[in-house]
Amino acid sequence: MNRARVEKFYYLMKLGREFELKAKEHYMLGDIAGFLHLDIGQEAVSVGTMQAFDKGDVFTHYREHVLALARGMDPKIVMAELFGKKTGVSKGKGGSMHLFDPKLDFYGGDAIVAGHLPIAVGCAYARKLQGEKAGVFAIFGDGASNAGAFFESINIASAWKLPIMFFAENNYYAIGTHISWVSPFVDLVEKAKNYMPTFTCDGMDVCDVYNTVTQAKEIIENGLGPVFIEAKTYRYEGHSMSDAGKYRSEEEMEIFKRKDPIENLKKKAIELNLVDEKYFRELDAKVEYVINEAVEFAASSPEPEIEELWEDLFCKECENVIP
Amino acid sequence: MLYRSALNRAIDECMGADESVVILGEDVGRYGGSYRVSEGLISKYGEKRVIDTPIAELSIVGNAIGMAIAGLRPIAEIMTVNFSLLAMDQIINHAAKLRYMSGGKMTIPMVVRMPGGVSRQLAAQHSESYETLYSSVPGLIVLTASNATYAYHGLKWAIKSNDPVIFLEHELLYPMDMEFKEIQDFDPFRAEIVKEGRDLTILTYLKMRYDVIEAQKELKKFGIDAEIIDLNSLRPLDIETIAKSIKKTKKCVIVEEDHKTGGMGAEVVAQIMEECFYDLDAPVLRIAGEDVPIPYNRKLELASIPTPDKIVDKILKWKAENGI
Ligand SMILES: Cc1ncc(C[n+]2csc(CCOP(=O)(O)OP(=O)(O)O)c2C)c(N)n1
Ligand SMILES: [Mg+2]
């Protein structure tokens, strides 16, 4: 851990958290609607992975704002997307669950559980064919690890030695279903260890996530095939804004809140004398400024025009031919 | 009665009366169901009969088929029709064909229940109405429940039926408080004449029923007395009731939420052409969802499906154009 790293990690995690809190606020105000899945509590996973896996392609599911921000997506266009505005990263057509930016090699934002995994595997096949070393990063939840598409994906990736990192974000719950009720394993590495090298890390500790991804990605870069990483983490909020999350106990929540990724990084950095309190206050102020700017941008942006309803279905050549 | 309570009551009564009835799906047990349809069932019937499954739609339906073969009466709940695409192989290649392929030896008493349609800004992967994917399949019965009365009686009938039934619900209907009637001689395949009228037949189903009722109040101000028919059953289609109404009104409109191309209206119009072409004074008007995935933005979302205003406008325009 060094000062530069602390700054990057802290800034991005705080940015993620404040972004989510603002999104929640504006959901209540009616500026944001639909399914809004917050990442609060899980910031270390989003930030640690994206900082370490800084090249290559990224495929993710619907709980993805912080991952997108950590990948470098501008908070303004993410917030504008949540507001359903024309200036949003998906022009207001996708919303919270569907953030895409090929310029960042960020390919969504898929809301069919595990639906992005075979796609990520296909991308990894292409990268191997193209001689690209960085490979593909695919993140998914404990719930997704029970889907057929997951098992097909680890099998194919392993059989063909594809350059892909499967990252299981185990927050124990798929909506209201605990992983232990529907899987013989609570430790998801058990599902993959006969197929590829597996790693575990503490999903509440950004440094551990970062270090583990850094270590594991060497295997991919050396052309040795896929890897699987599991991080245990916890979402502080319900599954989405439509879920109160009543199926979880206060005690369980407390255990994880005590390990809060942002607070703990701060404490550790101060203990190690890398920085002082004031330093974090400055970063907080910067975050506040950036988030307010994002909300202002989103709120003042125009809505899409009705004509846009029929746009973007096909590429240019077909757009005018097919009604 | 709440729409969702009508469904709950149907399942509850069937589970109470028949031990072979089980329900399985994502979050149906301890959570009480995403839309609270299975609320309270697990405490009453236990986790062996109210089964929380992993996120594995293909297996939910496949397992249900196996349970049915073994003599249970499974109700498979798929969280929404959007995810039923993952189960389509089991539904179409297996559930719909096993009886026929076996020369009538196999029996699959199974219900697949699922809601669909545009709720509110859930975007493209959570807003589809895929009824024609199922209503075009021989070997399936496809019912839609637009109201508490049909929800209760239709679902009870479906659970007791010895054939695979696709039972379609709508996400916006669950919390709605509705009038409820006990029906003695319930026929799941009968369309319902929601409102009698002389001038025009409007066919609809599921949530569009309510948009049509709204639209009809407006049409009345233009002196148009519309007859509203809720199809209820999409396969088989009650063409008899439809044809009888058209004989009277000579004009027909179908209002549906799914995409226009290959949507339910396409099949309905084709059957009308075959049955009562010469009774019509004008081409049938289809008012349907646009042929695009459903966008997130609210303005675009509403532009992508019929609304009461649009229904009125389109009917008035169509009448003027056809001089009827
Ligand atoms: C194929 C499919 N089935 C069901 C759903 C409904 N659904 C959305 S998220 C979710 C739970 C996923 O849990 P997990 O993979 O653990 O991710 P988390 O939400 O915990 O981040 C479910 C069941 C869906 N979107 N897609
Ligand atoms: Mg989870």
XYZ file of C-alpha atoms and ligand atoms in Angstrom:
674
model
C 0.000 0.000 0.000
C 1.313 3.429 -0.849
C -0.067 6.928 -0.849
C -0.945 7.029 -4.515
C -2.820 3.755 -4.249
C -4.679 4.803 -1.113
C -5.760 7.941 -2.894
C -7.035 6.076 -5.948
C -8.825 3.361 -3.960
C -10.362 5.714 -1.462
C -11.450 8.245 -4.037
C -13.137 5.661 -6.256
C -14.841 3.808 -3.393
C -16.093 7.037 -1.894
C -17.193 8.208 -5.323
C -19.076 4.947 -5.734
C -20.744 5.161 -2.358
C -21.793 8.782 -2.698
C -22.995 8.103 -6.221
C -25.217 5.314 -4.932
C -26.530 7.402 -2.037
C -27.415 10.197 -4.434
C -29.040 7.725 -6.801
C -31.131 6.425 -3.916
C -32.148 9.960 -2.983
C -33.194 10.741 -6.533
C -35.056 7.466 -6.822
C -37.146 8.559 -3.841
C -37.682 11.918 -5.517
C -38.917 10.155 -8.640
C -36.076 11.257 -10.921
C -34.928 7.666 -11.271
C -37.261 4.695 -11.681
C -37.311 1.023 -12.590
C -34.991 -1.410 -10.874
C -32.172 0.360 -9.060
C -29.629 -2.081 -7.594
C -27.227 -0.358 -5.233
C -23.653 -1.471 -4.675
C -23.291 0.057 -1.206
C -21.036 -2.158 0.927
C -19.496 -3.859 -2.098
C -17.308 -0.987 -3.317
C -14.039 -2.783 -2.564
C -14.901 -5.439 -5.144
C -15.770 -2.993 -7.906
C -12.784 -0.744 -7.273
C -10.175 -3.391 -6.428
C -10.984 -5.462 -9.508
C -11.094 -2.584 -11.973
C -7.880 -1.047 -10.655
C -6.030 -4.334 -11.027
C -7.721 -5.517 -14.223
C -7.140 -2.245 -16.006
C -6.831 -3.594 -19.534
C -8.972 -6.172 -21.305
C -12.734 -6.453 -21.618
C -15.350 -6.218 -18.887
C -18.722 -7.976 -18.723
C -21.019 -7.479 -15.777
C -24.564 -7.699 -14.534
C -27.139 -5.106 -13.492
C -25.507 -4.048 -10.175
C -22.855 -2.169 -12.007
C -22.695 1.592 -11.393
C -19.597 1.479 -9.214
C -17.827 -0.954 -11.521
C -18.499 1.400 -14.429
C -17.234 4.404 -12.474
C -14.138 2.482 -11.400
C -13.532 1.558 -15.029
C -13.460 5.242 -15.818
C -16.967 6.005 -16.968
C -17.861 9.642 -16.382
C -20.233 9.966 -13.390
C -22.178 12.573 -15.355
C -23.233 10.239 -18.124
C -23.917 7.415 -15.702
C -26.193 9.595 -13.580
C -27.830 10.950 -16.741
C -28.548 7.367 -17.803
C -30.219 6.695 -14.448
C -32.306 9.815 -15.012
C -33.250 8.415 -18.448
C -31.754 11.360 -20.296
C -30.550 11.716 -23.861
C -27.057 12.490 -22.564
C -26.863 9.210 -20.653
C -24.266 6.654 -21.654
C -27.010 4.539 -23.275
C -29.051 7.572 -24.384
C -31.672 6.939 -21.704
C -32.708 3.687 -23.337
C -30.978 1.335 -20.929
C -31.223 2.874 -17.484
C -29.417 1.728 -14.358
C -29.056 -1.894 -15.433
C -27.675 -1.308 -18.907
C -24.492 0.754 -18.999
C -22.326 0.098 -22.060
C -19.215 1.783 -23.384
C -17.133 -0.090 -25.968
C -14.540 2.718 -25.784
C -13.812 1.517 -22.251
C -14.180 -2.137 -23.295
C -17.142 -2.150 -20.935
C -19.872 -4.347 -22.354
C -22.736 -4.001 -19.904
C -24.895 -4.155 -17.903
C -26.803 -7.462 -18.541
C -29.998 -8.049 -16.562
C -30.525 -11.689 -17.422
C -28.779 -13.472 -14.575
C -25.647 -15.268 -15.909
C -26.617 -14.253 -19.453
C -23.380 -12.336 -19.893
C -21.119 -15.266 -19.045
C -21.261 -17.188 -22.350
C -20.809 -13.852 -24.115
C -17.704 -13.115 -22.060
C -16.367 -16.563 -22.923
C -16.922 -15.879 -26.626
C -15.076 -12.600 -26.290
C -12.213 -14.434 -24.581
C -12.077 -16.880 -27.488
C -11.781 -13.971 -29.903
C -9.072 -12.306 -27.807
C -7.053 -15.485 -27.847
C -7.468 -15.725 -31.618
C -6.411 -12.096 -31.958
C -3.373 -12.660 -29.754
C -4.563 -10.198 -27.107
C -3.011 -10.975 -23.753
C -5.169 -8.996 -21.356
C -8.205 -11.228 -21.692
C -11.680 -10.811 -20.280
C -13.091 -10.003 -16.868
C -16.554 -11.370 -16.061
C -18.184 -10.595 -12.730
C -21.369 -12.213 -11.416
C -23.167 -13.007 -8.187
C -23.676 -16.077 -6.032
C -27.121 -16.447 -7.595
C -25.657 -16.534 -11.087
C -23.297 -19.305 -10.034
C -26.286 -21.665 -9.923
C -27.358 -21.048 -13.504
C -26.666 -23.445 -16.331
C -24.901 -20.711 -18.277
C -22.327 -20.465 -15.489
C -21.431 -24.143 -15.602
C -21.271 -24.183 -19.384
C -18.998 -21.153 -19.252
C -16.427 -22.526 -16.822
C -16.379 -25.772 -18.764
C -15.785 -24.169 -22.148
C -13.265 -21.651 -20.819
C -11.337 -24.451 -19.172
C -11.537 -26.905 -22.082
C -10.246 -24.284 -24.502
C -7.836 -22.568 -22.086
C -9.410 -19.177 -22.694
C -8.064 -15.951 -21.217
C -10.889 -15.082 -18.856
C -11.215 -14.186 -15.198
C -14.439 -15.347 -13.569
C -15.048 -13.135 -10.568
C -17.725 -14.361 -8.176
C -19.101 -11.581 -6.021
C -20.612 -13.643 -3.237
C -22.905 -11.463 -1.149
C -24.734 -14.600 0.028
C -28.114 -13.613 -1.367
C -29.917 -13.764 -4.677
C -32.770 -11.388 -3.889
C -34.183 -13.190 -0.820
C -32.644 -16.617 -1.399
C -29.586 -17.516 0.678
C -26.883 -19.355 -1.241
C -26.905 -22.218 1.266
C -30.522 -23.081 0.446
C -29.906 -23.663 -3.238
C -26.263 -24.657 -3.570
C -24.298 -27.444 -1.897
C -21.472 -24.923 -1.441
C -21.445 -21.531 0.193
C -17.833 -21.185 -0.974
C -18.223 -20.738 -4.697
C -14.614 -21.669 -5.487
C -15.746 -25.234 -4.870
C -17.688 -25.094 -8.116
C -14.684 -24.132 -10.202
C -11.644 -25.728 -8.633
C -11.600 -28.794 -10.862
C -11.680 -26.561 -13.922
C -9.117 -23.830 -13.279
C -6.909 -22.193 -10.648
C -9.062 -20.579 -7.962
C -8.387 -17.733 -5.541
C -10.315 -16.222 -2.682
C -10.099 -12.727 -1.310
C -11.846 -10.559 1.244
C -14.459 -8.593 -0.641
C -14.534 -5.992 2.107
C -10.827 -5.220 1.696
C -9.919 -3.324 -1.435
C -6.190 -4.064 -1.121
C -6.810 -7.777 -0.864
C -9.091 -7.698 -3.903
C -6.529 -5.670 -5.821
C -3.627 -7.945 -4.921
C -5.521 -11.120 -5.689
C -6.674 -9.931 -9.099
C -3.154 -8.731 -9.880
C -1.734 -12.125 -8.992
C -4.410 -14.109 -10.830
C -4.293 -12.100 -14.010
C -0.700 -13.181 -14.582
C -2.001 -16.634 -15.350
C -4.238 -15.167 -18.028
C -1.538 -12.941 -19.450
C 0.829 -15.883 -19.679
C -1.686 -17.732 -21.807
C -2.311 -20.409 -19.200
C -6.098 -20.303 -19.382
C -8.910 -19.102 -17.160
C -8.928 -18.258 -13.462
C -11.672 -18.024 -10.879
C -11.750 -15.625 -7.943
C -14.320 -15.477 -5.188
C -14.837 -12.489 -2.925
C -17.248 -12.610 -0.015
C -18.983 -9.307 0.416
C -22.310 -7.831 1.500
C -24.828 -5.380 0.184
C -26.084 -3.011 2.846
C -29.261 -2.204 0.929
C -32.060 -4.449 -0.321
C -31.661 -6.289 -3.613
C -33.083 -3.276 -5.417
C -35.116 -0.279 -4.328
C -38.193 -2.524 -4.546
C -36.871 -4.843 -1.837
C -36.678 -3.939 1.850
C -34.270 -6.808 2.504
C -36.161 -7.957 5.599
C -34.890 -11.528 5.269
C -31.505 -10.573 6.751
C -30.755 -10.100 10.436
C -29.371 -6.972 12.091
C -26.504 -9.047 13.487
C -25.475 -10.312 10.081
C -25.521 -6.762 8.738
C -23.448 -5.511 11.678
C -20.712 -8.071 11.091
C -20.144 -6.666 7.632
C -20.657 -3.022 8.478
C -17.844 -3.349 10.979
C -15.652 -4.324 8.040
C -16.818 -1.408 5.926
C -14.373 -1.177 3.020
C -14.154 2.604 2.981
C -13.798 3.148 6.730
C -11.261 0.374 7.019
C -9.053 1.637 4.245
C -9.054 5.030 5.888
C -8.160 3.606 9.281
C -5.382 1.461 7.885
C -3.857 4.293 5.900
C -3.815 6.580 8.930
C -2.371 3.849 11.134
C 0.411 3.312 8.621
C 1.043 7.054 8.698
C 0.570 7.277 4.952
C -1.888 10.135 5.227
C -3.910 12.023 7.842
C -7.596 12.772 8.410
C -7.366 16.078 6.622
C -6.225 14.342 3.477
C -9.440 12.303 3.393
C -11.559 15.352 4.057
C -10.085 16.891 0.946
C -10.868 13.798 -1.076
C -14.404 13.788 0.321
C -14.850 17.370 -0.797
C -13.697 16.446 -4.279
C -16.137 13.540 -4.391
C -18.976 15.760 -3.256
C -18.172 18.233 -5.980
C -18.041 15.578 -8.706
C -21.301 13.956 -7.585
C -23.147 17.253 -7.389
C -21.891 18.090 -10.825
C -23.157 14.721 -12.090
C -26.616 15.284 -10.620
C -26.791 18.786 -12.029
C -25.776 17.498 -15.429
C -28.369 14.720 -15.287
C -31.152 16.986 -14.045
C -30.530 19.686 -16.622
C -30.076 17.337 -19.578
C -32.874 16.954 -22.138
C -35.098 13.906 -22.487
C -34.726 11.830 -25.637
C -36.973 12.779 -28.559
C -39.880 10.474 -29.377
C -38.267 9.717 -32.762
C -35.417 8.018 -30.921
C -37.793 5.215 -30.006
C -37.252 3.741 -33.469
C -33.516 4.460 -33.669
C -30.579 2.228 -32.715
C -32.251 -1.059 -33.598
C -29.960 -1.785 -36.547
C -26.706 -0.517 -37.987
C -26.701 2.161 -40.668
C -26.945 -0.178 -43.682
C -30.133 -1.793 -42.457
C -31.641 1.048 -40.482
C -33.508 2.528 -43.433
C -34.382 -0.743 -45.115
C -36.035 -2.550 -42.241
C -39.115 -0.885 -40.803
C -60.020 -8.761 -3.818
C -56.391 -8.105 -4.721
C -55.428 -9.761 -7.981
C -52.459 -11.388 -6.276
C -54.701 -12.650 -3.449
C -56.983 -14.326 -5.973
C -53.995 -16.238 -7.338
C -52.816 -17.025 -3.838
C -56.252 -18.312 -2.886
C -56.404 -20.575 -5.929
C -53.010 -22.108 -5.138
C -53.787 -22.359 -1.441
C -57.101 -24.159 -2.026
C -55.547 -26.576 -4.501
C -52.628 -27.343 -2.182
C -55.039 -27.822 0.705
C -57.259 -30.175 -1.250
C -54.583 -32.190 -3.024
C -51.248 -33.215 -1.539
C -49.731 -33.732 -4.953
C -49.846 -30.023 -5.733
C -46.465 -28.331 -5.257
C -45.100 -24.937 -6.216
C -41.516 -24.221 -7.217
C -39.586 -21.177 -8.347
C -37.175 -18.425 -7.406
C -38.055 -16.783 -4.085
C -41.476 -18.468 -3.909
C -40.941 -19.889 -0.409
C -39.389 -17.980 2.462
C -39.507 -14.693 0.542
C -43.164 -15.163 -0.320
C -42.771 -14.611 -4.053
C -41.442 -11.578 -5.924
C -44.992 -10.353 -6.328
C -46.214 -11.915 -3.090
C -48.415 -14.459 -4.857
C -47.114 -17.379 -2.782
C -47.111 -15.441 0.492
C -47.866 -17.608 3.523
C -47.833 -20.898 1.639
C -44.526 -22.150 3.014
C -45.664 -21.849 6.625
C -48.811 -23.755 5.735
C -47.456 -26.482 3.473
C -43.749 -26.623 4.344
C -40.634 -26.306 2.272
C -41.022 -29.712 0.663
C -44.094 -28.515 -1.223
C -43.193 -24.832 -1.521
C -39.806 -25.080 -3.130
C -37.222 -22.304 -3.311
C -35.148 -22.993 -6.398
C -31.862 -21.590 -7.592
C -31.861 -19.197 -10.556
C -32.210 -21.935 -13.138
C -35.318 -21.485 -15.257
C -34.609 -24.407 -17.557
C -34.454 -26.657 -14.525
C -37.487 -25.119 -12.844
C -39.655 -26.148 -15.792
C -37.719 -29.333 -16.528
C -37.996 -30.424 -12.894
C -41.687 -29.604 -12.954
C -42.163 -31.851 -15.979
C -40.380 -34.669 -14.169
C -42.496 -34.139 -11.080
C -45.602 -34.226 -13.243
C -44.507 -37.480 -14.848
C -44.067 -38.912 -11.361
C -47.591 -37.959 -10.378
C -47.269 -34.564 -8.739
C -49.107 -31.464 -9.904
C -46.382 -28.845 -10.046
C -46.907 -25.112 -10.405
C -43.703 -23.665 -11.809
C -43.375 -19.957 -11.168
C -41.045 -18.112 -13.509
C -40.259 -14.674 -12.099
C -41.187 -12.972 -15.383
C -41.775 -14.134 -18.966
C -38.491 -12.507 -19.913
C -36.642 -15.259 -18.057
C -38.886 -17.975 -19.460
C -36.797 -17.764 -22.619
C -34.243 -19.808 -20.697
C -36.914 -22.441 -20.120
C -38.329 -22.470 -23.630
C -36.653 -25.707 -24.592
C -38.308 -27.504 -21.699
C -41.645 -25.851 -22.372
C -41.745 -26.357 -26.129
C -39.563 -29.373 -26.889
C -40.618 -31.328 -23.841
C -43.783 -30.254 -22.045
C -45.686 -29.554 -25.247
C -44.564 -32.670 -27.123
C -44.194 -35.535 -24.652
C -47.799 -36.617 -24.823
C -47.983 -36.540 -28.601
C -44.573 -38.152 -29.151
C -45.529 -40.972 -26.841
C -48.726 -41.690 -28.703
C -50.767 -40.307 -25.828
C -49.071 -42.372 -23.129
C -47.465 -39.510 -21.214
C -49.441 -37.041 -19.110
C -47.958 -33.706 -18.006
C -50.245 -31.996 -15.468
C -48.175 -28.855 -15.035
C -48.751 -25.101 -14.876
C -46.095 -22.551 -15.736
C -47.174 -19.243 -14.205
C -45.490 -16.005 -15.063
C -46.122 -12.283 -15.342
C -45.097 -10.153 -18.276
C -45.666 -6.797 -19.848
C -44.489 -3.275 -19.331
C -44.392 -2.376 -15.666
C -42.570 0.875 -15.033
C -39.208 1.641 -16.601
C -37.743 -1.821 -16.206
C -36.137 -1.564 -19.668
C -35.716 -4.031 -22.503
C -34.828 -7.227 -20.670
C -37.643 -6.943 -18.137
C -40.640 -5.651 -20.071
C -41.613 -8.112 -22.779
C -44.941 -9.752 -23.516
C -44.064 -13.013 -25.151
C -47.507 -14.614 -25.380
C -47.223 -15.586 -29.053
C -44.027 -17.515 -28.371
C -46.268 -19.913 -26.482
C -49.637 -19.501 -28.156
C -48.066 -20.604 -31.443
C -47.079 -23.971 -29.987
C -49.291 -27.049 -30.496
C -49.611 -28.969 -27.262
C -49.810 -25.965 -24.960
C -52.834 -24.284 -23.437
C -52.236 -20.558 -22.995
C -54.442 -18.620 -20.581
C -54.203 -14.974 -19.583
C -55.641 -13.548 -16.378
C -56.633 -9.897 -16.524
C -58.773 -9.901 -13.387
C -59.227 -11.490 -9.978
C -62.189 -13.635 -11.003
C -60.412 -15.245 -13.921
C -57.134 -15.387 -11.980
C -58.787 -17.495 -9.289
C -60.945 -19.743 -11.435
C -58.501 -19.978 -14.309
C -55.552 -20.909 -12.143
C -57.585 -23.479 -10.222
C -58.680 -25.003 -13.500
C -55.084 -24.968 -14.775
C -53.742 -26.722 -11.674
C -56.373 -29.435 -12.012
C -55.860 -29.783 -15.748
C -53.920 -32.820 -16.925
C -52.212 -30.906 -19.715
C -49.449 -28.308 -19.610
C -50.847 -24.810 -19.167
C -48.985 -21.550 -19.646
C -50.684 -19.125 -17.271
C -49.867 -15.500 -18.038
C -50.229 -12.697 -15.536
C -49.259 -9.020 -15.675
C -46.865 -7.225 -13.363
C -49.014 -4.145 -12.916
C -52.099 -6.102 -11.898
C -50.798 -7.768 -8.704
C -51.535 -4.940 -6.263
C -54.843 -3.984 -7.899
C -57.994 -4.347 -5.842
C -60.671 -5.863 -8.064
C -64.228 -7.010 -8.029
C -64.456 -10.774 -7.479
C -67.238 -13.169 -8.469
C -67.641 -16.858 -7.677
C -68.531 -18.686 -10.877
C -70.256 -22.061 -10.871
C -69.893 -23.236 -14.478
C -66.497 -21.706 -15.192
C -65.118 -22.302 -18.695
C -61.467 -21.277 -19.066
C -61.707 -21.134 -22.840
C -64.575 -18.620 -23.007
C -63.823 -15.033 -23.862
C -65.552 -12.528 -21.601
C -67.851 -9.823 -22.894
C -66.667 -7.075 -20.577
C -69.107 -4.529 -21.943
C -71.773 -4.912 -24.588
C -71.923 -2.413 -27.430
C -73.392 -1.915 -30.896
C -70.840 -0.005 -32.961
C -67.503 -1.654 -32.663
C -65.848 -4.768 -31.218
C -62.636 -4.209 -29.268
C -60.692 -7.374 -28.476
C -58.061 -7.293 -25.767
C -56.520 -9.236 -22.876
C -54.366 -8.818 -19.774
C -53.560 -5.286 -18.655
C -54.732 -3.661 -21.909
C -58.279 -4.495 -20.793
C -58.099 -1.541 -18.432
C -56.649 0.807 -21.037
C -59.455 -0.198 -23.386
C -62.085 0.448 -20.703
C -60.586 3.926 -20.195
C -60.524 4.539 -23.940
C -64.120 3.407 -24.329
C -65.325 6.075 -21.874
C -63.745 8.660 -24.150
C -65.126 7.033 -27.316
C -68.593 7.280 -25.837
C -68.278 11.053 -25.950
C -67.918 10.697 -29.722
C -71.087 8.630 -29.808
C -69.256 5.354 -30.266
C -70.720 2.422 -28.348
C -67.935 -0.161 -28.188
C -68.278 -3.812 -27.233
C -65.248 -4.951 -25.241
C -64.175 -8.570 -25.269
C -61.420 -10.001 -23.080
C -59.961 -13.034 -24.870
C -58.907 -14.827 -21.642
C -57.678 -17.907 -23.504
C -55.142 -17.323 -26.289
C -54.847 -20.975 -27.206
C -57.453 -22.136 -27.901
C -58.966 -18.878 -29.078
C -62.701 -18.370 -28.577
C -63.360 -17.405 -32.190
C -67.059 -18.146 -31.731
C -67.594 -15.281 -29.291
C -65.440 -13.001 -31.444
C -67.328 -13.853 -34.646
C -70.700 -13.381 -32.985
C -69.742 -9.914 -31.842
C -68.373 -8.925 -35.245
C -71.571 -10.096 -36.913
C -73.312 -7.499 -34.762
C -70.872 -4.578 -34.880
C -69.262 -5.135 -38.319
C -66.078 -3.523 -37.076
C -63.168 -4.886 -35.086
C -60.129 -3.538 -33.284
C -57.591 -5.526 -31.342
C -55.547 -3.877 -28.603
C -52.460 -5.740 -27.399
C -49.304 -4.806 -25.521
C -46.905 -7.136 -27.344
C -45.022 -6.216 -30.515
C -47.232 -5.779 -33.543
C -45.305 -7.991 -35.958
C -46.200 -11.577 -35.200
C -48.081 -10.452 -32.119
C -51.310 -11.969 -30.825
C -53.379 -9.692 -33.030
C -51.828 -11.186 -36.140
C -53.268 -14.613 -35.360
C -56.596 -13.198 -34.211
C -56.958 -11.225 -37.450
C -56.087 -14.303 -39.497
C -58.814 -16.307 -37.772
C -61.289 -13.447 -38.234
C -60.457 -13.414 -41.958
C -61.293 -17.095 -42.121
C -64.429 -16.932 -40.001
C -66.145 -13.643 -40.687
C -64.453 -11.676 -43.439
C -67.754 -10.833 -45.109
C -69.218 -9.433 -41.918
C -66.608 -6.681 -41.777
C -67.183 -3.135 -42.988
C -63.506 -2.240 -42.734
C -60.094 -3.835 -42.254
C -59.457 -4.919 -38.675
C -57.373 -2.345 -36.801
C -54.419 -3.584 -34.785
C -53.263 -1.352 -31.950
C -50.123 -2.933 -30.552
C -46.720 -2.290 -29.079
C -44.132 -0.809 -31.396
C -41.642 -3.162 -33.013
C -38.784 -2.125 -30.740
C -37.375 -3.434 -27.458
C -38.886 -1.496 -24.547
C -36.766 1.546 -23.641
C -36.067 2.755 -20.086
C -37.009 6.423 -20.452
C -40.622 6.867 -19.354
C -41.664 8.996 -22.299
C -40.242 6.492 -24.775
C -41.618 3.575 -22.785
C -45.137 4.962 -22.999
C -44.607 5.697 -26.681
C -43.761 2.031 -27.212
C -47.100 0.608 -26.029
C -50.797 1.452 -26.408
C -52.253 3.935 -23.921
C -55.907 5.035 -23.570
C -55.207 8.278 -25.462
C -53.512 6.509 -28.324
C -56.275 3.919 -28.514
C -58.888 6.649 -28.877
C -56.864 8.584 -31.454
C -56.131 5.545 -33.560
C -59.750 4.383 -33.553
C -61.058 7.814 -34.534
C -58.492 8.083 -37.320
C -59.252 4.590 -38.564
C -62.967 5.297 -38.577
C -62.492 8.506 -40.526
C -60.156 6.863 -43.033
C -62.577 4.047 -43.675
C -65.686 6.192 -43.632
C -67.308 4.056 -40.951
C -32.481 -15.477 -15.808
C -32.982 -14.593 -14.740
N -33.741 -15.119 -13.759
C -34.193 -14.337 -12.767
C -33.904 -13.001 -12.738
C -34.415 -12.131 -11.606
N -33.275 -11.745 -10.759
C -32.648 -10.583 -10.947
S -31.333 -10.409 -9.944
C -31.612 -11.893 -9.213
C -30.708 -12.352 -8.128
C -29.276 -12.476 -8.553
O -28.454 -12.683 -7.465
P -26.889 -12.691 -7.551
O -26.453 -13.358 -8.799
O -26.378 -13.246 -6.289
O -26.472 -11.151 -7.696
P -26.707 -9.964 -6.648
O -28.014 -9.353 -6.983
O -26.643 -10.517 -5.288
O -25.607 -8.974 -6.917
C -32.741 -12.507 -9.768
C -33.282 -13.791 -9.348
C -33.147 -12.480 -13.805
N -32.845 -11.180 -13.872
N -32.688 -13.290 -14.772
Mg -25.886 -12.272 -4.552
